[in-house]
PDB file of C-alpha atoms in Angstrom:
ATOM      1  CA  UNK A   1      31.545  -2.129 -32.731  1.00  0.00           C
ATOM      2  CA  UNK A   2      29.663   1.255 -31.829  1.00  0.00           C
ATOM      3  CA  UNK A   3      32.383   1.764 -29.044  1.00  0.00           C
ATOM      4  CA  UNK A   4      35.230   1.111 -31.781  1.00  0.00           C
ATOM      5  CA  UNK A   5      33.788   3.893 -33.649  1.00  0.00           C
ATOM      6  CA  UNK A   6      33.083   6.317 -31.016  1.00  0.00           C
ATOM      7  CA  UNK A   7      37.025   5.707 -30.172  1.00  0.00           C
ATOM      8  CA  UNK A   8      38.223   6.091 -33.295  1.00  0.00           C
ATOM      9  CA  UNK A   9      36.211   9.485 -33.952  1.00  0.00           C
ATOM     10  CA  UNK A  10      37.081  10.773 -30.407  1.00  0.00           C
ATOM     11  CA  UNK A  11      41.000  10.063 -31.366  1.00  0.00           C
ATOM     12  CA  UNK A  12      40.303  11.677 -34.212  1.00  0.00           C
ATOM     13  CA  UNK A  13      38.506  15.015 -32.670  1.00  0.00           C
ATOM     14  CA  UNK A  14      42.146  15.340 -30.595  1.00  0.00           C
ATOM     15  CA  UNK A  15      44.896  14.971 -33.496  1.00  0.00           C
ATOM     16  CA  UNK A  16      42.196  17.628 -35.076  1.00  0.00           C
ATOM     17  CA  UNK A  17      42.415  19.601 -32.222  1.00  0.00           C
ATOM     18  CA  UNK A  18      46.358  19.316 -31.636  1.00  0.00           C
ATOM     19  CA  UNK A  19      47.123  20.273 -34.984  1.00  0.00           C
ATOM     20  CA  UNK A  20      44.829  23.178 -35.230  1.00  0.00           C
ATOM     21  CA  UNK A  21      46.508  24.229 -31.157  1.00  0.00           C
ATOM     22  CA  UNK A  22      50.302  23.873 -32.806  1.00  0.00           C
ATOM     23  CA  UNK A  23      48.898  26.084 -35.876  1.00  0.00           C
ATOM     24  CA  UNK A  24      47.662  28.638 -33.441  1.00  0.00           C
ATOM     25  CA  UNK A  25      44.293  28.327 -33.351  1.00  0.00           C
ATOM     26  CA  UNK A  26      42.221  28.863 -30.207  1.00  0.00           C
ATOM     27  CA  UNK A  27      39.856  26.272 -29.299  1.00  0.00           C
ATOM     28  CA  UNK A  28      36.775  28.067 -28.233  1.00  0.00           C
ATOM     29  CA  UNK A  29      34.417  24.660 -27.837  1.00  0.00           C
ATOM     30  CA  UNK A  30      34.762  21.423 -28.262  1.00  0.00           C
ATOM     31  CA  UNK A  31      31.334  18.859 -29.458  1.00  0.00           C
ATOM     32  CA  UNK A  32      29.314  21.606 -29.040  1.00  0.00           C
ATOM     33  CA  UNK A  33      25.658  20.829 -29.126  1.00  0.00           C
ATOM     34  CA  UNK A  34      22.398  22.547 -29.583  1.00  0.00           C
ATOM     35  CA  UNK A  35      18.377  21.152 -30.633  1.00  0.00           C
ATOM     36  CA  UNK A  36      19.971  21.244 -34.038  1.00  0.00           C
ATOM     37  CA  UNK A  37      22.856  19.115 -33.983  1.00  0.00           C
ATOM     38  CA  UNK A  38      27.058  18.907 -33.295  1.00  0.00           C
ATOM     39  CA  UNK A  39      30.190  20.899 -34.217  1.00  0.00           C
ATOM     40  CA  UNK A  40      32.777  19.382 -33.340  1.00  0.00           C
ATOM     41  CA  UNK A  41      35.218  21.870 -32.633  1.00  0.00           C
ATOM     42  CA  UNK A  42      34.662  25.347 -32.861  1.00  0.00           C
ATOM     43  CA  UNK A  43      37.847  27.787 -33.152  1.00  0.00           C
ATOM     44  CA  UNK A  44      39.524  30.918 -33.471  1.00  0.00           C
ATOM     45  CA  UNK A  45      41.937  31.614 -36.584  1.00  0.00           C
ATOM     46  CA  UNK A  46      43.267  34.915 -35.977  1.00  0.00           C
ATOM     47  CA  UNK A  47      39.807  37.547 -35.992  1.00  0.00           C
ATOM     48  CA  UNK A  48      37.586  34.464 -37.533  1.00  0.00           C
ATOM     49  CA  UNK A  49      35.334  32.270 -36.021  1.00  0.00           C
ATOM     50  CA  UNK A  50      35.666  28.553 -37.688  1.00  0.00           C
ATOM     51  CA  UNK A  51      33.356  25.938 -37.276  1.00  0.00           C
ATOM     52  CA  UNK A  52      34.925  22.651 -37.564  1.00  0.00           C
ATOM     53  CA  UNK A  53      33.813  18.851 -38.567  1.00  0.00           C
ATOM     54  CA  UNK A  54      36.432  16.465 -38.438  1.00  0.00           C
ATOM     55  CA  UNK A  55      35.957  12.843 -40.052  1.00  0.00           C
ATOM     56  CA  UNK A  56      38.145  10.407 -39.265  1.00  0.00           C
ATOM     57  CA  UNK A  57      38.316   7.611 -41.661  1.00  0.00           C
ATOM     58  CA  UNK A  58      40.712   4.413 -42.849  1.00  0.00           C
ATOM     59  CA  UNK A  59      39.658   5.070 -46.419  1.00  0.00           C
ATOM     60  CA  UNK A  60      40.540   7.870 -49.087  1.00  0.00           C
ATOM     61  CA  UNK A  61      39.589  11.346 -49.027  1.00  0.00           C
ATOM     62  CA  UNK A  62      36.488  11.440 -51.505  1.00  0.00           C
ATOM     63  CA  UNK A  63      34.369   9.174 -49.093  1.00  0.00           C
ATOM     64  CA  UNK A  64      35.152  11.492 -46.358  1.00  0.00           C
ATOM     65  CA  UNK A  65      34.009  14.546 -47.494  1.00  0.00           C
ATOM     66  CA  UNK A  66      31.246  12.836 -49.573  1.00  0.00           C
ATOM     67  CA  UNK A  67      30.428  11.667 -46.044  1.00  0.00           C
ATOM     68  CA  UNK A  68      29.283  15.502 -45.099  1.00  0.00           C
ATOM     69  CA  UNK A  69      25.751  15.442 -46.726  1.00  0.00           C
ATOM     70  CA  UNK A  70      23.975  18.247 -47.843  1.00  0.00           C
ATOM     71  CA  UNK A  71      21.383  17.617 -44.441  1.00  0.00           C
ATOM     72  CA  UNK A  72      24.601  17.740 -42.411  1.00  0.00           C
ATOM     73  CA  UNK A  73      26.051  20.740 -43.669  1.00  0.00           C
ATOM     74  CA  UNK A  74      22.511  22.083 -43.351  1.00  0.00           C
ATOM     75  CA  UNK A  75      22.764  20.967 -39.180  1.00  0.00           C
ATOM     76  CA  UNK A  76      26.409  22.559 -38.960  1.00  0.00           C
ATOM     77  CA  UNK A  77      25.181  25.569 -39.995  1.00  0.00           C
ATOM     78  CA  UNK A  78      21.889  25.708 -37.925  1.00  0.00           C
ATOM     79  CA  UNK A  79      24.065  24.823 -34.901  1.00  0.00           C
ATOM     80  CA  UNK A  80      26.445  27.739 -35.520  1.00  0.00           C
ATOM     81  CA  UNK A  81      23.634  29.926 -35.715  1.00  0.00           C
ATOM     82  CA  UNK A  82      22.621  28.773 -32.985  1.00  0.00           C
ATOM     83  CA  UNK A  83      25.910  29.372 -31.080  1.00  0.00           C
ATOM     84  CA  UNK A  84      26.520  32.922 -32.530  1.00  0.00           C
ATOM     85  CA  UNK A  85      22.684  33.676 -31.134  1.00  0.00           C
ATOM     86  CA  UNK A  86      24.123  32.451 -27.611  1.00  0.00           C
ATOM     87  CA  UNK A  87      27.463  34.054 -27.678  1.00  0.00           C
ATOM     88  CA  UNK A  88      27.299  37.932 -27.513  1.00  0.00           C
ATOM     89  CA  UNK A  89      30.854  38.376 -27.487  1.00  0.00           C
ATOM     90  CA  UNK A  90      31.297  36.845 -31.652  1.00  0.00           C
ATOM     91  CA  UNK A  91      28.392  39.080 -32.359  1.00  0.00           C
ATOM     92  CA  UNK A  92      30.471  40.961 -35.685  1.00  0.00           C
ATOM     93  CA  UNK A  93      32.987  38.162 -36.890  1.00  0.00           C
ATOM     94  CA  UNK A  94      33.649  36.727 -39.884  1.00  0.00           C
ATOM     95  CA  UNK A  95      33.172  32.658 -39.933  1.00  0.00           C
ATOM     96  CA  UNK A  96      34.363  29.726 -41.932  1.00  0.00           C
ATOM     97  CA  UNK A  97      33.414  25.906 -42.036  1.00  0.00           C
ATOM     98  CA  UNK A  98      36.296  23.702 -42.390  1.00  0.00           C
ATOM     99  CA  UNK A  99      36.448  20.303 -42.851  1.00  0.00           C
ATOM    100  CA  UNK A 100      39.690  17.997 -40.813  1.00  0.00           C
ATOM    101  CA  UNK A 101      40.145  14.650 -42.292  1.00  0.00           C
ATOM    102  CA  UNK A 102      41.855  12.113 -40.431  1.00  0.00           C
ATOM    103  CA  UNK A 103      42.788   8.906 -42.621  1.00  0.00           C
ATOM    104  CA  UNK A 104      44.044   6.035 -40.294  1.00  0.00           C
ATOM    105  CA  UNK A 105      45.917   3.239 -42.472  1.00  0.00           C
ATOM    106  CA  UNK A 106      48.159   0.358 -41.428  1.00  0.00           C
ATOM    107  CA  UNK A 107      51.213   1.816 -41.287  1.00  0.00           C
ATOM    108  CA  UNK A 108      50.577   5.743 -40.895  1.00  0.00           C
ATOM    109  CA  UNK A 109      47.959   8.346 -39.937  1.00  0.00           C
ATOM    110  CA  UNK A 110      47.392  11.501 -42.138  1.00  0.00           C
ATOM    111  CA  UNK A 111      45.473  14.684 -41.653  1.00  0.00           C
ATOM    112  CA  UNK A 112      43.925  16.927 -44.497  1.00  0.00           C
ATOM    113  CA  UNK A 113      42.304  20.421 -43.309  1.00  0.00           C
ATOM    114  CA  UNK A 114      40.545  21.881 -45.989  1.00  0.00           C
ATOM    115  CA  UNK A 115      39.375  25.236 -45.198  1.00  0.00           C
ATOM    116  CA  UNK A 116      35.973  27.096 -46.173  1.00  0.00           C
ATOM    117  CA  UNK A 117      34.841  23.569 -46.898  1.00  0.00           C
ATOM    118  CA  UNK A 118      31.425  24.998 -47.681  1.00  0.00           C
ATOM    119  CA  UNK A 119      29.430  27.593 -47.314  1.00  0.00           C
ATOM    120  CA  UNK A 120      26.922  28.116 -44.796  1.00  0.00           C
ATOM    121  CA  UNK A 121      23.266  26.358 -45.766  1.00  0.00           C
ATOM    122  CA  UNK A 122      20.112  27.068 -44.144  1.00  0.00           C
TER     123      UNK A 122
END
């Protein structure tokens, strides 16, 4: 069961990652980790600096983003931190946390990308 899920989100984290590559976004890091937690994918939009959490899910949209709790949002944003403390060259950018929901049913998949998903919380 814990593989199935792993496997599932993995899939997930590449159709994220494909669609934000054909939108022209550079991938900068993929599951990127520090002692505070994991983005998932960080990438470049043009001159900003997104920080990405993808959720891949087989039901609607609501439980997904309810899924991103207030103490996860709060580990996203330490964990950028983090990475902007470790990564002299996006000293001055501007950043944005967005949000890629996958929803997997029977017959179809669909993706949802909701930009500035929240704000930064520390």
């Amino acid at each position: 069961m814990i593989n199935n899920i792993k496997r599932i989100g993995t899939e997930g984290e590449k159709k994220a990652k494909d669609f934000l590559i054909s939108n022209n976004y550079k991938i900068i890091k993929t599951n990127f980790h520090s002692p505070y937690g994991e983005i998932d994918i960080i990438a470049q939009d043009g001159e900003i600096l997104v920080f990405i959490e993808v959720k891949t899910r087989s039901s609607d949209l609501d439980s997904a983003l309810n899924s991103i709790s207030i103490s996860k949002r709060k580990k996203i944003s330490k964990t950028a931190s983090y990475f902007l403390s470790k990564n002299d060259a996006f000293y001055d950018v501007f950043t944005r946390f967005d949000v890629i929901i996958i929803l997997n049913s029977r017959t179809h998949t669909s993706l949802k990308h909701i930009k500035e998903a929240f704000v930064p919380t520390f």
